[in-house]
mmCIF file of C-alpha atoms and ligand atoms in Angstrom:
data_model
loop_
_atom_site.group_PDB
_atom_site.id
_atom_site.type_symbol
_atom_site.label_atom_id
_atom_site.label_comp_id
_atom_site.label_asym_id
_atom_site.label_seq_id
_atom_site.Cartn_x
_atom_site.Cartn_y
_atom_site.Cartn_z
ATOM 1 C CA MET J 1 48.304 65.040 152.357
ATOM 2 C CA SER J 2 51.125 67.040 154.097
ATOM 3 C CA ASN J 3 51.948 63.774 155.681
ATOM 4 C CA ALA J 4 52.319 61.648 152.666
ATOM 5 C CA PRO J 5 55.752 59.981 152.410
ATOM 6 C CA ILE J 6 58.586 61.408 150.160
ATOM 7 C CA LEU J 7 59.386 59.193 147.299
ATOM 8 C CA LEU J 8 63.083 58.504 147.107
ATOM 9 C CA THR J 9 62.629 56.572 143.928
ATOM 10 C CA PRO J 10 63.310 57.191 140.239
ATOM 11 C CA GLY J 11 59.845 57.820 139.299
ATOM 12 C CA PRO J 12 57.220 58.045 140.123
ATOM 13 C CA LEU J 13 58.584 60.603 142.304
ATOM 14 C CA THR J 14 57.389 63.365 144.704
ATOM 15 C CA THR J 15 55.621 66.092 142.968
ATOM 16 C CA SER J 16 54.813 69.584 143.927
ATOM 17 C CA LEU J 17 51.327 70.342 145.146
ATOM 18 C CA ARG J 18 50.973 72.855 142.087
ATOM 19 C CA THR J 19 51.712 70.084 139.650
ATOM 20 C CA ARG J 20 49.150 67.761 141.278
ATOM 21 C CA GLN J 21 46.475 70.794 141.277
ATOM 22 C CA ALA J 22 46.949 71.008 137.478
ATOM 23 C CA MET J 23 45.147 67.687 137.282
ATOM 24 C CA LEU J 24 42.015 69.071 138.928
ATOM 25 C CA MET J 25 40.705 70.409 135.590
ATOM 26 C CA ASP J 26 39.440 68.213 132.809
ATOM 27 C CA TRP J 27 40.286 68.954 129.057
ATOM 28 C CA GLY J 28 38.708 67.911 125.820
ATOM 29 C CA SER J 29 41.118 65.949 123.752
ATOM 30 C CA TRP J 30 40.086 67.714 120.534
ATOM 31 C CA ASP J 31 40.048 71.370 122.244
ATOM 32 C CA ARG J 32 41.923 74.003 120.868
ATOM 33 C CA ASP J 33 43.196 74.930 124.532
ATOM 34 C CA PHE J 34 44.317 71.575 125.129
ATOM 35 C CA ASN J 35 46.134 71.321 121.657
ATOM 36 C CA GLN J 36 47.776 74.378 122.457
ATOM 37 C CA LEU J 37 49.069 72.787 125.737
ATOM 38 C CA THR J 38 50.548 69.782 123.927
ATOM 39 C CA ALA J 39 52.179 72.345 121.422
ATOM 40 C CA SER J 40 53.742 74.354 124.278
ATOM 41 C CA LEU J 41 54.858 71.174 126.008
ATOM 42 C CA CYS J 42 56.662 69.828 123.041
ATOM 43 C CA GLU J 43 58.424 73.239 122.311
ATOM 44 C CA GLN J 44 59.387 73.473 126.091
ATOM 45 C CA LEU J 45 60.717 69.821 125.794
ATOM 46 C CA LEU J 46 62.694 70.372 122.815
ATOM 47 C CA ALA J 47 64.304 73.683 124.069
ATOM 48 C CA ILE J 48 65.926 71.611 126.745
ATOM 49 C CA VAL J 49 68.235 69.897 124.271
ATOM 50 C CA ASP J 50 68.221 72.917 121.912
ATOM 51 C CA GLY J 51 66.664 70.536 119.441
ATOM 52 C CA ALA J 52 64.264 72.501 117.691
ATOM 53 C CA ALA J 53 66.031 72.814 114.543
ATOM 54 C CA SER J 54 67.087 69.076 114.150
ATOM 55 C CA HIS J 55 64.279 67.051 115.767
ATOM 56 C CA HIS J 56 60.655 66.777 116.215
ATOM 57 C CA CYS J 57 59.148 65.979 119.753
ATOM 58 C CA VAL J 58 56.649 63.120 119.516
ATOM 59 C CA PRO J 59 54.799 62.547 122.580
ATOM 60 C CA LEU J 60 53.379 59.093 123.216
ATOM 61 C CA GLN J 61 50.929 57.533 125.799
ATOM 62 C CA GLY J 62 52.112 55.070 128.359
ATOM 63 C CA SER J 63 54.977 54.390 130.615
ATOM 64 C CA GLY J 64 58.774 55.078 129.272
ATOM 65 C CA THR J 65 59.123 51.556 127.850
ATOM 66 C CA PHE J 66 56.337 52.232 125.432
ATOM 67 C CA ALA J 67 58.206 55.213 124.190
ATOM 68 C CA VAL J 68 61.579 53.401 123.752
ATOM 69 C CA GLU J 69 59.786 50.646 122.108
ATOM 70 C CA ALA J 70 58.041 52.923 119.763
ATOM 71 C CA ALA J 71 61.434 54.662 119.075
ATOM 72 C CA ILE J 72 63.082 51.401 118.046
ATOM 73 C CA GLY J 73 60.256 49.947 116.276
ATOM 74 C CA THR J 74 59.586 53.248 114.106
ATOM 75 C CA LEU J 75 63.205 54.417 113.555
ATOM 76 C CA VAL J 76 65.193 50.944 113.060
ATOM 77 C CA PRO J 77 64.144 49.751 109.560
ATOM 78 C CA ARG J 78 63.129 46.087 109.525
ATOM 79 C CA ASP J 79 66.592 45.194 107.874
ATOM 80 C CA GLY J 80 68.610 47.399 110.277
ATOM 81 C CA LYS J 81 70.896 46.045 112.898
ATOM 82 C CA VAL J 82 71.178 47.492 116.556
ATOM 83 C CA LEU J 83 74.162 47.359 118.731
ATOM 84 C CA VAL J 84 73.079 47.487 122.194
ATOM 85 C CA LEU J 85 75.434 48.707 124.972
ATOM 86 C CA ILE J 86 74.491 47.165 128.217
ATOM 87 C CA ASN J 87 75.601 47.425 131.855
ATOM 88 C CA GLY J 88 72.313 47.187 133.689
ATOM 89 C CA ALA J 89 68.517 46.080 133.653
ATOM 90 C CA TYR J 90 67.509 48.649 131.404
ATOM 91 C CA GLY J 91 70.082 47.953 128.628
ATOM 92 C CA GLN J 92 69.076 44.476 128.912
ATOM 93 C CA ARG J 93 65.511 45.732 128.051
ATOM 94 C CA LEU J 94 66.633 47.413 124.862
ATOM 95 C CA ALA J 95 67.797 44.074 123.684
ATOM 96 C CA LYS J 96 64.597 42.271 124.758
ATOM 97 C CA ILE J 97 62.798 45.004 122.778
ATOM 98 C CA CYS J 98 64.877 44.312 119.790
ATOM 99 C CA LYS J 99 64.321 40.698 120.136
ATOM 100 C CA VAL J 100 60.385 40.934 120.352
ATOM 101 C CA LEU J 101 60.201 43.345 117.556
ATOM 102 C CA GLY J 102 62.359 41.000 115.190
ATOM 103 C CA ARG J 103 65.003 43.521 114.654
ATOM 104 C CA THR J 104 68.527 42.130 114.361
ATOM 105 C CA TYR J 105 70.896 43.195 117.080
ATOM 106 C CA SER J 106 74.027 42.374 118.929
ATOM 107 C CA THR J 107 74.959 43.171 122.537
ATOM 108 C CA PHE J 108 78.122 44.452 124.144
ATOM 109 C CA GLU J 109 77.896 43.834 127.872
ATOM 110 C CA THR J 110 80.189 45.286 130.735
ATOM 111 C CA ALA J 111 79.826 44.686 134.540
ATOM 112 C CA GLU J 112 77.267 46.889 136.307
ATOM 113 C CA ASP J 113 79.678 49.002 137.805
ATOM 114 C CA GLN J 114 81.689 49.664 134.453
ATOM 115 C CA PRO J 115 80.635 52.225 132.058
ATOM 116 C CA THR J 116 80.756 51.486 128.351
ATOM 117 C CA THR J 117 83.627 53.392 126.837
ATOM 118 C CA ALA J 118 84.112 55.182 123.454
ATOM 119 C CA GLU J 119 87.084 53.035 122.727
ATOM 120 C CA ASP J 120 84.756 49.824 123.122
ATOM 121 C CA VAL J 121 82.213 51.381 120.831
ATOM 122 C CA GLU J 122 84.972 52.246 118.340
ATOM 123 C CA ARG J 123 86.328 48.538 118.234
ATOM 124 C CA LEU J 124 82.851 47.049 118.021
ATOM 125 C CA LEU J 125 81.653 49.394 115.251
ATOM 126 C CA ALA J 126 85.050 48.556 113.328
ATOM 127 C CA ALA J 127 84.531 44.904 113.733
ATOM 128 C CA ASP J 128 80.967 45.109 112.466
ATOM 129 C CA PRO J 129 79.978 47.305 109.519
ATOM 130 C CA THR J 130 76.517 45.784 109.298
ATOM 131 C CA VAL J 131 75.366 47.816 112.602
ATOM 132 C CA THR J 132 73.042 50.529 111.549
ATOM 133 C CA HIS J 133 72.007 51.995 115.097
ATOM 134 C CA VAL J 134 73.535 51.932 118.478
ATOM 135 C CA ALA J 135 71.384 52.127 121.717
ATOM 136 C CA LEU J 136 72.711 53.269 124.804
ATOM 137 C CA ILE J 137 71.312 54.081 128.216
ATOM 138 C CA HIS J 138 72.454 57.329 129.524
ATOM 139 C CA CYS J 139 72.024 56.948 133.135
ATOM 140 C CA GLU J 140 71.658 53.174 133.997
ATOM 141 C CA THR J 141 68.748 53.399 136.655
ATOM 142 C CA SER J 142 69.366 50.035 137.704
ATOM 143 C CA THR J 143 72.592 51.072 139.636
ATOM 144 C CA GLY J 144 72.866 54.790 138.942
ATOM 145 C CA ILE J 145 75.790 54.603 136.618
ATOM 146 C CA LEU J 146 76.528 57.353 134.021
ATOM 147 C CA ASN J 147 77.635 56.345 130.374
ATOM 148 C CA PRO J 148 79.983 58.719 128.623
ATOM 149 C CA LEU J 149 77.306 59.832 126.181
ATOM 150 C CA PRO J 150 79.408 62.645 124.362
ATOM 151 C CA ALA J 151 82.479 60.642 123.747
ATOM 152 C CA ILE J 152 80.423 57.502 122.661
ATOM 153 C CA ALA J 153 78.008 59.732 120.382
ATOM 154 C CA GLN J 154 81.391 61.053 118.758
ATOM 155 C CA VAL J 155 82.424 57.700 117.645
ATOM 156 C CA ILE J 156 79.152 56.770 116.425
ATOM 157 C CA LYS J 157 79.055 60.020 114.245
ATOM 158 C CA ALA J 158 82.421 59.160 112.846
ATOM 159 C CA HIS J 159 81.347 55.819 111.727
ATOM 160 C CA GLY J 160 78.289 57.249 110.218
ATOM 161 C CA LYS J 161 76.003 55.258 112.440
ATOM 162 C CA ARG J 162 72.819 56.460 114.127
ATOM 163 C CA LEU J 163 72.376 56.863 118.073
ATOM 164 C CA ILE J 164 69.348 55.974 119.961
ATOM 165 C CA ILE J 165 69.532 57.276 123.750
ATOM 166 C CA ASP J 166 67.320 56.028 126.722
ATOM 167 C CA ALA J 167 67.795 59.196 128.492
ATOM 168 C CA MET J 168 64.674 58.311 130.753
ATOM 169 C CA SER J 169 66.267 59.111 134.084
ATOM 170 C CA SER J 170 68.767 61.790 133.065
ATOM 171 C CA PHE J 171 66.893 63.994 130.853
ATOM 172 C CA GLY J 172 66.213 67.450 132.428
ATOM 173 C CA ALA J 173 69.003 66.994 134.790
ATOM 174 C CA LEU J 174 71.908 66.316 133.025
ATOM 175 C CA PRO J 175 72.881 68.201 129.999
ATOM 176 C CA ILE J 176 72.544 67.101 126.526
ATOM 177 C CA ASP J 177 72.878 69.325 123.528
ATOM 178 C CA ALA J 178 71.374 68.227 120.347
ATOM 179 C CA ARG J 179 73.672 70.626 118.347
ATOM 180 C CA GLU J 180 76.845 68.781 119.781
ATOM 181 C CA VAL J 181 75.581 65.235 120.529
ATOM 182 C CA GLN J 182 74.237 63.779 117.236
ATOM 183 C CA PHE J 183 71.362 61.451 117.742
ATOM 184 C CA GLU J 184 68.530 60.043 115.878
ATOM 185 C CA ALA J 185 66.326 59.491 118.977
ATOM 186 C CA LEU J 186 66.449 60.377 122.421
ATOM 187 C CA ILE J 187 63.615 59.173 124.744
ATOM 188 C CA ALA J 188 62.480 60.167 128.227
ATOM 189 C CA ALA J 189 59.232 60.416 130.043
ATOM 190 C CA SER J 190 56.904 62.660 132.167
ATOM 191 C CA GLY J 191 57.551 61.272 135.624
ATOM 192 C CA LYS J 192 61.293 61.381 135.884
ATOM 193 C CA CYS J 193 63.591 64.670 136.366
ATOM 194 C CA LEU J 194 60.973 66.924 134.966
ATOM 195 C CA GLU J 195 58.984 66.290 138.071
ATOM 196 C CA GLY J 196 55.738 65.496 136.442
ATOM 197 C CA VAL J 197 53.531 62.509 136.995
ATOM 198 C CA PRO J 198 53.900 59.301 135.051
ATOM 199 C CA GLY J 199 51.761 58.346 132.141
ATOM 200 C CA MET J 200 53.490 59.619 128.919
ATOM 201 C CA GLY J 201 56.813 59.511 127.182
ATOM 202 C CA PHE J 202 58.358 61.611 124.429
ATOM 203 C CA VAL J 203 60.871 60.901 121.809
ATOM 204 C CA PHE J 204 62.945 63.509 120.186
ATOM 205 C CA ALA J 205 63.228 62.120 116.732
ATOM 206 C CA GLU J 206 65.705 63.527 114.129
ATOM 207 C CA LYS J 207 63.329 65.046 111.283
ATOM 208 C CA THR J 208 64.921 63.249 108.259
ATOM 209 C CA ALA J 209 64.956 59.943 109.916
ATOM 210 C CA LEU J 210 61.458 60.384 111.071
ATOM 211 C CA ALA J 211 60.251 61.310 107.617
ATOM 212 C CA ALA J 212 61.848 58.332 106.157
ATOM 213 C CA ALA J 213 60.586 56.030 108.750
ATOM 214 C CA GLU J 214 57.071 55.470 107.276
ATOM 215 C CA GLY J 215 56.076 51.738 107.281
ATOM 216 C CA ASN J 216 58.727 50.883 109.685
ATOM 217 C CA ALA J 217 56.696 50.273 112.609
ATOM 218 C CA HIS J 218 55.351 46.830 113.639
ATOM 219 C CA SER J 219 52.493 48.389 115.463
ATOM 220 C CA LEU J 220 49.681 50.920 114.889
ATOM 221 C CA ALA J 221 49.559 52.488 118.270
ATOM 222 C CA MET J 222 53.316 52.528 118.657
ATOM 223 C CA ASP J 223 53.952 54.074 115.264
ATOM 224 C CA LEU J 224 55.766 57.439 116.023
ATOM 225 C CA HIS J 225 55.974 58.527 112.267
ATOM 226 C CA ASP J 226 52.057 58.303 112.189
ATOM 227 C CA GLN J 227 51.545 59.746 115.591
ATOM 228 C CA HIS J 228 53.865 62.781 114.609
ATOM 229 C CA ALA J 229 52.009 63.084 110.984
ATOM 230 C CA TYR J 230 48.433 63.122 112.645
ATOM 231 C CA MET J 231 49.645 65.663 115.194
ATOM 232 C CA ALA J 232 51.357 67.905 112.810
ATOM 233 C CA LYS J 233 48.006 67.792 110.508
ATOM 234 C CA THR J 234 45.618 68.375 113.316
ATOM 235 C CA GLY J 235 47.261 69.429 116.548
ATOM 236 C CA GLN J 236 45.708 66.710 118.419
ATOM 237 C CA TRP J 237 46.937 63.027 119.572
ATOM 238 C CA ARG J 238 45.972 60.247 117.370
ATOM 239 C CA PHE J 239 44.316 58.190 120.190
ATOM 240 C CA THR J 240 43.007 59.400 123.744
ATOM 241 C CA PRO J 241 45.621 61.684 125.286
ATOM 242 C CA PRO J 242 46.519 61.454 128.966
ATOM 243 C CA THR J 243 45.315 64.885 129.505
ATOM 244 C CA HIS J 244 45.887 65.318 133.131
ATOM 245 C CA VAL J 245 49.417 64.030 132.685
ATOM 246 C CA VAL J 246 49.918 66.444 129.941
ATOM 247 C CA ALA J 247 48.602 69.294 132.129
ATOM 248 C CA ALA J 248 50.719 68.115 135.119
ATOM 249 C CA LEU J 249 53.839 68.121 133.029
ATOM 250 C CA HIS J 250 53.166 71.506 131.489
ATOM 251 C CA GLU J 251 52.827 72.832 135.046
ATOM 252 C CA ALA J 252 55.890 71.071 136.069
ATOM 253 C CA LEU J 253 57.733 72.676 133.228
ATOM 254 C CA LEU J 254 56.955 76.148 134.225
ATOM 255 C CA GLN J 255 58.185 75.248 137.685
ATOM 256 C CA TYR J 256 61.387 73.806 136.011
ATOM 257 C CA ASN J 257 62.133 77.150 134.162
ATOM 258 C CA GLU J 258 61.232 79.186 137.477
ATOM 259 C CA GLU J 259 63.891 77.170 139.116
ATOM 260 C CA GLY J 260 66.579 77.871 136.621
ATOM 261 C CA GLY J 261 66.050 75.303 134.016
ATOM 262 C CA LEU J 262 68.713 72.392 133.741
ATOM 263 C CA PRO J 263 71.488 74.068 135.680
ATOM 264 C CA ALA J 264 69.468 74.545 138.668
ATOM 265 C CA ARG J 265 67.843 71.192 138.594
ATOM 266 C CA HIS J 266 71.177 69.535 138.066
ATOM 267 C CA GLN J 267 72.463 71.229 141.086
ATOM 268 C CA ARG J 268 69.709 70.613 143.316
ATOM 269 C CA TYR J 269 70.005 66.732 142.455
ATOM 270 C CA ALA J 270 73.793 66.846 142.727
ATOM 271 C CA ASP J 271 73.562 68.550 146.249
ATOM 272 C CA ASN J 272 70.810 66.098 147.324
ATOM 273 C CA CYS J 273 73.328 63.206 146.104
ATOM 274 C CA LYS J 274 76.397 64.526 148.002
ATOM 275 C CA THR J 275 74.183 65.092 151.066
ATOM 276 C CA LEU J 276 72.807 61.395 150.687
ATOM 277 C CA LEU J 277 76.480 59.850 150.045
ATOM 278 C CA ASP J 278 78.304 61.823 152.887
ATOM 279 C CA GLY J 279 75.403 61.173 155.439
ATOM 280 C CA MET J 280 75.139 57.333 154.555
ATOM 281 C CA ALA J 281 78.917 57.036 154.771
ATOM 282 C CA ARG J 282 78.724 58.524 158.239
ATOM 283 C CA ILE J 283 76.312 55.667 158.981
ATOM 284 C CA GLY J 284 78.837 53.264 157.369
ATOM 285 C CA LEU J 285 76.610 52.337 154.311
ATOM 286 C CA ARG J 286 78.935 52.017 151.353
ATOM 287 C CA SER J 287 77.820 53.020 147.957
ATOM 288 C CA PHE J 288 78.140 50.332 145.033
ATOM 289 C CA LEU J 289 79.565 52.809 142.473
ATOM 290 C CA PRO J 290 82.751 55.013 142.729
ATOM 291 C CA THR J 291 82.009 58.880 142.805
ATOM 292 C CA ALA J 292 83.416 59.338 139.268
ATOM 293 C CA ILE J 293 80.974 57.280 137.402
ATOM 294 C CA GLN J 294 77.899 58.124 139.884
ATOM 295 C CA ALA J 295 75.095 60.002 138.364
ATOM 296 C CA PRO J 296 73.185 62.321 140.710
ATOM 297 C CA ILE J 297 69.947 60.595 140.009
ATOM 298 C CA ILE J 298 69.735 57.367 142.302
ATOM 299 C CA VAL J 299 72.451 55.837 144.330
ATOM 300 C CA THR J 300 72.856 51.981 145.086
ATOM 301 C CA PHE J 301 74.015 51.110 148.459
ATOM 302 C CA HIS J 302 75.357 47.683 149.593
ATOM 303 C CA ALA J 303 72.924 46.065 152.227
ATOM 304 C CA PRO J 304 74.299 45.770 155.812
ATOM 305 C CA LYS J 305 75.875 42.456 156.458
ATOM 306 C CA ASP J 306 74.059 41.976 159.905
ATOM 307 C CA PRO J 307 71.573 39.131 159.717
ATOM 308 C CA ARG J 308 69.136 41.303 161.580
ATOM 309 C CA TYR J 309 68.854 43.466 158.314
ATOM 310 C CA GLN J 310 66.093 42.635 156.255
ATOM 311 C CA PHE J 311 65.089 44.839 153.312
ATOM 312 C CA LYS J 312 61.298 44.459 153.867
ATOM 313 C CA ASP J 313 61.534 45.354 157.588
ATOM 314 C CA PHE J 314 63.836 48.133 156.975
ATOM 315 C CA TYR J 315 61.802 49.468 154.095
ATOM 316 C CA GLU J 316 58.493 49.388 156.106
ATOM 317 C CA ARG J 317 60.419 51.263 159.117
ATOM 318 C CA VAL J 318 61.815 53.824 156.965
ATOM 319 C CA LYS J 319 58.526 54.376 155.266
ATOM 320 C CA ALA J 320 56.812 54.882 158.677
ATOM 321 C CA LYS J 321 59.267 57.985 159.271
ATOM 322 C CA GLY J 322 58.056 59.343 155.868
ATOM 323 C CA PHE J 323 60.387 58.152 153.347
ATOM 324 C CA ILE J 324 59.957 55.384 150.474
ATOM 325 C CA LEU J 325 62.926 53.776 149.313
ATOM 326 C CA TYR J 326 63.709 51.449 146.488
ATOM 327 C CA PRO J 327 64.805 47.892 146.377
ATOM 328 C CA GLY J 328 68.116 47.123 144.715
ATOM 329 C CA LYS J 329 68.263 45.549 141.132
ATOM 330 C CA LEU J 330 71.514 43.749 141.269
ATOM 331 C CA THR J 331 71.659 39.868 140.895
ATOM 332 C CA GLN J 332 75.111 39.175 142.458
ATOM 333 C CA VAL J 333 75.111 41.653 145.558
ATOM 334 C CA GLU J 334 72.404 42.500 147.845
ATOM 335 C CA THR J 335 71.766 46.379 147.630
ATOM 336 C CA PHE J 336 69.093 48.818 148.127
ATOM 337 C CA ARG J 337 68.707 52.150 146.285
ATOM 338 C CA VAL J 338 67.769 55.705 147.190
ATOM 339 C CA GLY J 339 66.641 58.210 144.560
ATOM 340 C CA CYS J 340 67.898 61.950 144.453
ATOM 341 C CA ILE J 341 65.205 63.366 142.172
ATOM 342 C CA GLY J 342 61.883 64.768 142.793
ATOM 343 C CA VAL J 343 60.607 67.679 144.667
ATOM 344 C CA VAL J 344 63.146 67.285 147.592
ATOM 345 C CA GLY J 345 66.171 69.247 148.593
ATOM 346 C CA ALA J 346 69.153 68.626 150.919
ATOM 347 C CA ALA J 347 67.376 69.182 154.122
ATOM 348 C CA GLY J 348 64.878 66.361 152.995
ATOM 349 C CA MET J 349 67.921 64.123 151.968
ATOM 350 C CA GLN J 350 69.391 64.663 155.600
ATOM 351 C CA ALA J 351 66.112 63.753 157.165
ATOM 352 C CA ALA J 352 65.977 60.514 155.242
ATOM 353 C CA VAL J 353 69.530 59.746 156.148
ATOM 354 C CA ASP J 354 68.651 60.408 159.849
ATOM 355 C CA ALA J 355 65.598 58.264 159.600
ATOM 356 C CA VAL J 356 67.826 55.362 158.011
ATOM 357 C CA ALA J 357 70.293 55.768 160.816
ATOM 358 C CA ASP J 358 67.487 55.609 163.304
ATOM 359 C CA VAL J 359 65.910 52.482 161.895
ATOM 360 C CA LEU J 360 69.289 50.633 161.799
ATOM 361 C CA ARG J 361 69.672 51.355 165.402
ATOM 362 C CA GLU J 362 66.008 50.100 166.259
ATOM 363 C CA MET J 363 66.790 46.879 164.273
ATOM 364 C CA GLU J 364 69.668 46.652 166.163
ATOM 365 C CA VAL J 365 71.684 46.255 163.016
ATOM 366 C CA LEU J 366 75.461 46.507 164.043
ATOM 367 C CA ASP J 367 77.486 44.860 161.367
ATOM 368 C CA ILE J 368 77.156 47.329 158.395
HETATM 369 C C1 PLP Y 401 66.763 53.960 132.090
HETATM 370 C C2 PLP Y 401 65.182 53.583 131.966
HETATM 371 N N1 PLP Y 401 64.754 53.298 130.859
HETATM 372 C C3 PLP Y 401 63.522 53.044 130.620
HETATM 373 C C4 PLP Y 401 62.562 53.287 131.865
HETATM 374 C C5 PLP Y 401 61.157 52.853 131.543
HETATM 375 O O1 PLP Y 401 60.638 52.172 132.415
HETATM 376 P P1 PLP Y 401 59.088 52.466 132.766
HETATM 377 O O2 PLP Y 401 58.294 51.731 131.309
HETATM 378 O O3 PLP Y 401 58.853 51.330 133.882
HETATM 379 O O4 PLP Y 401 58.621 53.713 132.982
HETATM 380 C C6 PLP Y 401 63.238 53.632 133.050
HETATM 381 C C7 PLP Y 401 62.425 53.820 134.044
HETATM 382 O O5 PLP Y 401 62.946 53.937 135.366
HETATM 383 C C8 PLP Y 401 64.515 53.910 133.271
HETATM 384 O O6 PLP Y 401 65.094 54.446 134.231
#
């Protein structure tokens, strides 16, 4: 599959041959070797945030949202109240999860190009002492905006509240240190910056909070307390594990560490992002966010104004040249997105920029 397109999307993304080859073996879900694989995986994941002393890693079958829903359902008591900080679609999803689960919540929404600030959170917590948990998207993938996690976490800690971080698209690439940023839960998944394949999420749950969470969950399958208790006792997943996804993620983590861990992954994505931004700017394509708040994960670009530009046609033509782009997720402005993550480097990003330039020329899109 050497001519398979490069996915410039925020997951599923392009994985290495070695990671895909790790899925060629079948594993028994109760087998000691597979249990060791899971234990090693959890240990390596926790090491990325230096969280082994304070948190348990609880893996969960399913896409990222399953893990987010499980974290809220398990850790927020039924009489808790969540303050949801929103500046995009994934923040909206957090609020929807609270609503569906019947947890009391309030929302604070800023524009999609405005990070939530620590001052906002200070004001909101001072005004509402009934809030027990604050939920935040670290990198809001619907635009690529980075929210100032350390400063917000500081305010939440000062108010004695608990923080739930959706770090789905940032974990593994942007630094988060559990010894400095106090959080009750951090949620991420296999198929993002760790460059595994999709199919499982994981939650770093603060140990005492998880121990106290028995009976909170609204659901059997999504109960992280139960999932953890069973795994701690037996070494096994509670229900059928995504064995091939676990094996692939384990192999992806070996490569992550060989590459140089988080600093190296961050640097490669930052280089990808810079190559992309510089190259697209030369074509005349404008990014939606200012550089200061742009995470090196995914970039939103304004669509060309020219009526000859149609996203579907543009997408198909760029795909034919070997690159899969991503549609925009904004309601007010027409945009498209390009991911900077996955097994791709600056040369690949430059090739993608060249493909975009060629396609716009072919489409005779002049008014960019
Ligand atoms: C910030 C964020 N939260 C949650 C998710 C989970 O989405 P899904 O359930 O589609 O994996 C994603 C996926 O891209 C994301 O970027």
